[in-house]
Tab-separated table of C-alpha atoms in Angstrom:
chain	number	residue	atom	x	y	z
V	1	MET	CA	171.216	-47.441	137.856
V	2	SER	CA	170.630	-48.906	134.585
V	3	ASP	CA	170.973	-46.719	130.975
V	4	ASN	CA	167.322	-47.004	130.642
V	5	GLU	CA	166.513	-45.589	133.359
V	6	ARG	CA	169.573	-42.368	132.857
V	7	PRO	CA	168.636	-39.437	130.820
V	8	PHE	CA	169.735	-39.773	127.168
V	9	TRP	CA	172.242	-37.112	127.333
V	10	GLN	CA	173.770	-39.875	130.126
V	11	THR	CA	173.668	-43.101	127.541
V	12	THR	CA	173.550	-41.425	123.739
V	13	PRO	CA	176.965	-39.909	122.401
V	14	LEU	CA	176.071	-36.973	120.563
V	15	SER	CA	176.800	-38.373	116.833
V	16	GLU	CA	174.325	-40.634	117.419
V	17	MET	CA	171.404	-38.590	119.122
V	18	SER	CA	168.212	-37.931	117.201
V	19	THR	CA	167.626	-34.224	115.716
V	20	GLU	CA	165.145	-34.142	118.787
V	21	GLN	CA	167.484	-34.947	121.459
V	22	TRP	CA	170.053	-32.629	119.737
V	23	GLU	CA	167.738	-29.697	119.575
V	24	SER	CA	166.499	-30.247	122.882
V	25	LEU	CA	170.281	-29.846	124.824
V	26	CYS	CA	170.128	-26.296	123.840
V	27	ASP	CA	169.084	-24.764	126.881
V	28	GLY	CA	168.228	-20.921	125.157
V	29	CYS	CA	170.552	-19.468	126.648
V	30	GLY	CA	171.258	-16.992	123.500
V	31	LYS	CA	175.201	-16.522	124.566
V	32	CYS	CA	175.950	-18.762	121.311
V	33	CYS	CA	173.726	-16.060	119.399
V	34	LEU	CA	175.837	-13.262	120.902
V	35	HIS	CA	178.773	-11.784	118.383
V	36	LYS	CA	182.300	-12.205	119.438
V	37	LEU	CA	185.059	-10.321	118.506
V	38	ARG	CA	188.473	-12.609	117.715
V	39	ASP	CA	191.874	-11.093	118.035
V	40	GLU	CA	193.648	-11.509	114.729
V	41	GLU	CA	197.632	-11.479	116.404
V	42	THR	CA	196.388	-13.749	119.610
V	43	ASP	CA	193.444	-15.621	118.108
V	44	ALA	CA	191.740	-14.660	121.552
V	45	ILE	CA	187.413	-14.167	121.492
V	46	TYR	CA	185.724	-11.321	122.824
V	47	PHE	CA	182.157	-11.020	123.879
V	48	THR	CA	179.989	-8.618	123.270
V	49	ASN	CA	176.621	-8.037	124.334
V	50	VAL	CA	175.643	-7.651	121.029
V	51	ALA	CA	172.946	-10.650	119.602
V	52	CYS	CA	172.486	-11.130	116.271
V	53	ARG	CA	169.341	-9.865	114.818
V	54	LEU	CA	167.274	-12.668	114.635
V	55	LEU	CA	167.260	-13.537	118.320
V	56	ASP	CA	164.002	-12.517	120.636
V	57	LEU	CA	165.594	-11.106	123.735
V	58	THR	CA	162.904	-11.766	126.131
V	59	SER	CA	162.722	-15.365	124.922
V	60	CYS	CA	166.370	-15.772	123.981
V	61	GLN	CA	165.214	-17.925	121.250
V	62	CYS	CA	166.094	-17.625	117.508
V	63	SER	CA	162.868	-15.985	116.335
V	64	GLY	CA	163.400	-17.657	112.281
V	65	TYR	CA	165.358	-20.999	113.016
V	66	GLU	CA	164.135	-22.745	110.205
V	67	THR	CA	164.963	-19.987	107.855
V	68	ARG	CA	167.806	-18.566	109.829
V	69	PHE	CA	170.437	-19.592	106.829
V	70	ARG	CA	168.759	-17.784	104.661
V	71	LYS	CA	168.376	-14.746	106.425
V	72	VAL	CA	171.831	-14.782	107.666
V	73	PRO	CA	174.524	-17.106	105.770
V	74	ASP	CA	177.274	-17.082	108.413
V	75	CYS	CA	174.863	-18.592	111.054
V	76	VAL	CA	176.684	-21.579	111.978
V	77	SER	CA	174.607	-25.332	111.841
V	78	LEU	CA	176.049	-26.829	115.353
V	79	THR	CA	176.853	-30.566	114.514
V	80	PRO	CA	178.681	-33.219	116.486
V	81	ASP	CA	181.686	-32.619	114.117
V	82	ILE	CA	182.537	-29.089	114.203
V	83	LEU	CA	182.293	-28.999	118.054
V	84	THR	CA	186.241	-30.583	118.120
V	85	ASP	CA	186.516	-27.859	116.079
V	86	ILE	CA	184.820	-24.474	118.080
V	87	ASP	CA	186.488	-22.622	120.400
V	88	TRP	CA	183.561	-19.661	121.345
V	89	LEU	CA	180.740	-21.260	122.763
V	90	PRO	CA	180.427	-20.494	126.401
V	91	PRO	CA	181.384	-23.027	129.002
V	92	SER	CA	177.882	-23.393	130.200
V	93	CYS	CA	176.963	-24.675	126.653
V	94	ALA	CA	175.364	-27.943	127.034
V	95	TYR	CA	176.787	-29.085	123.561
V	96	ILE	CA	180.715	-28.392	125.414
V	97	LEU	CA	179.809	-29.851	128.221
V	98	ILE	CA	177.869	-33.581	126.950
V	99	ARG	CA	181.347	-33.486	124.605
V	100	ASP	CA	183.748	-32.736	127.775
V	101	GLY	CA	182.240	-35.804	129.537
V	102	GLN	CA	180.519	-33.480	131.508
V	103	ASP	CA	176.826	-33.792	133.164
V	104	LEU	CA	174.128	-30.848	132.346
V	105	PRO	CA	173.688	-28.325	135.600
V	106	GLU	CA	170.270	-28.469	137.637
V	107	TRP	CA	168.976	-25.080	135.584
V	108	HIS	CA	168.869	-26.761	132.082
V	109	PRO	CA	165.261	-27.400	131.105
V	110	LEU	CA	166.336	-31.031	130.377
V	111	ARG	CA	167.166	-31.292	134.181
V	112	SER	CA	164.316	-28.740	135.724
V	113	GLY	CA	161.640	-29.299	133.598
V	114	SER	CA	161.215	-25.355	132.584
V	115	ALA	CA	162.101	-23.740	129.622
V	116	GLU	CA	162.847	-20.589	132.637
V	117	SER	CA	165.121	-22.071	134.470
V	118	VAL	CA	167.768	-20.950	132.970
V	119	HIS	CA	166.690	-17.285	133.062
V	120	GLU	CA	165.583	-17.396	136.676
V	121	ALA	CA	169.536	-19.055	137.286
V	122	GLY	CA	170.404	-16.247	135.751
V	123	ILE	CA	172.256	-17.932	132.942
V	124	SER	CA	170.580	-16.507	129.989
V	125	GLY	CA	171.580	-13.267	128.327
V	126	ARG	CA	167.510	-12.214	128.831
V	127	GLY	CA	167.705	-8.611	130.323
V	128	ARG	CA	171.390	-8.164	129.207
V	129	ILE	CA	171.761	-8.251	125.433
V	130	LEU	CA	170.351	-5.671	122.706
V	131	SER	CA	169.936	-6.197	119.075
V	132	GLU	CA	173.033	-5.965	116.260
V	133	ARG	CA	170.020	-3.561	115.097
V	134	GLU	CA	170.810	-0.644	118.053
V	135	ALA	CA	173.988	-1.716	119.059
V	136	GLY	CA	176.503	0.391	116.818
V	137	LEU	CA	180.513	-0.669	116.811
V	138	PHE	CA	180.586	-4.332	118.121
V	139	GLU	CA	183.851	-2.642	119.973
V	140	ASP	CA	181.601	-0.839	122.086
V	141	HIS	CA	179.881	-3.762	123.671
V	142	LEU	CA	182.188	-6.052	124.838
V	143	VAL	CA	181.401	-8.314	128.038
V	144	ASP	CA	182.821	-11.153	130.207
V	145	TRP	CA	179.995	-12.923	131.251
V	146	PRO	CA	179.162	-14.742	128.683
V	147	ALA	CA	182.317	-16.742	128.658
V	148	GLU	CA	181.816	-17.244	132.847
V	149	ILE	CA	181.581	-20.647	133.987
V	150	PRO	CA	178.544	-20.048	135.626
V	151	ALA	CA	177.629	-22.392	139.105
V	152	GLY	CA	176.514	-25.388	138.651
V	153	VAL	CA	179.061	-26.334	135.299
V	154	ALA	CA	182.272	-28.329	136.327
V	155	ARG	CA	185.016	-26.573	135.711
V	156	LYS	CA	187.330	-29.530	134.610
V	157	ARG	CA	187.359	-29.997	131.367
V	158	LYS	CA	188.168	-33.259	130.143
V	159	LYS	CA	191.143	-33.450	127.747
V	160	ARG	CA	190.192	-34.195	123.985
V	161	GLN	CA	192.028	-34.517	120.826
V	162	ASN	CA	191.707	-31.414	118.259
V	163	HIS	CA	194.361	-32.769	114.969
V	164	LYS	CA	193.293	-29.623	113.047
V	165	ARG	CA	194.411	-26.769	115.786
V	166	GLY	CA	196.982	-29.703	116.623
V	167	ARG	CA	195.858	-28.956	120.922
């Protein structure tokens, strides 16, 4: 198969993707919008099932995407440059998969042609998350499922260099 016949995520480096291509990699799972806690002593990350107040709990999409940085100042803008430093994205995240030389799983909307496929496959947070406005203490809402490697995601990670962390 020639490069012209292969999908863009297999032929275009993350750093060279158009804004439209980059944005389309998001599968709409909502996991990146979950609050995570970091252990100060061990640096371990713990997921919660508590979502940012802007996350629509049904669609798992940001309800204020265009103005999110104004409404949530600590919202992170994912870029190819910061992907080398991020250690809190779920293993099913397309940005991480592509960064690590993997392909998109069959349930990813770019492969399936449907935004619902991520929900139908049980990958998203739909039905498992609550808003930070209702949660109380985040420590009371620790969960493992966002960090699990779902079916269709390669378990072997490609080694990468991370100069800032010395990994």
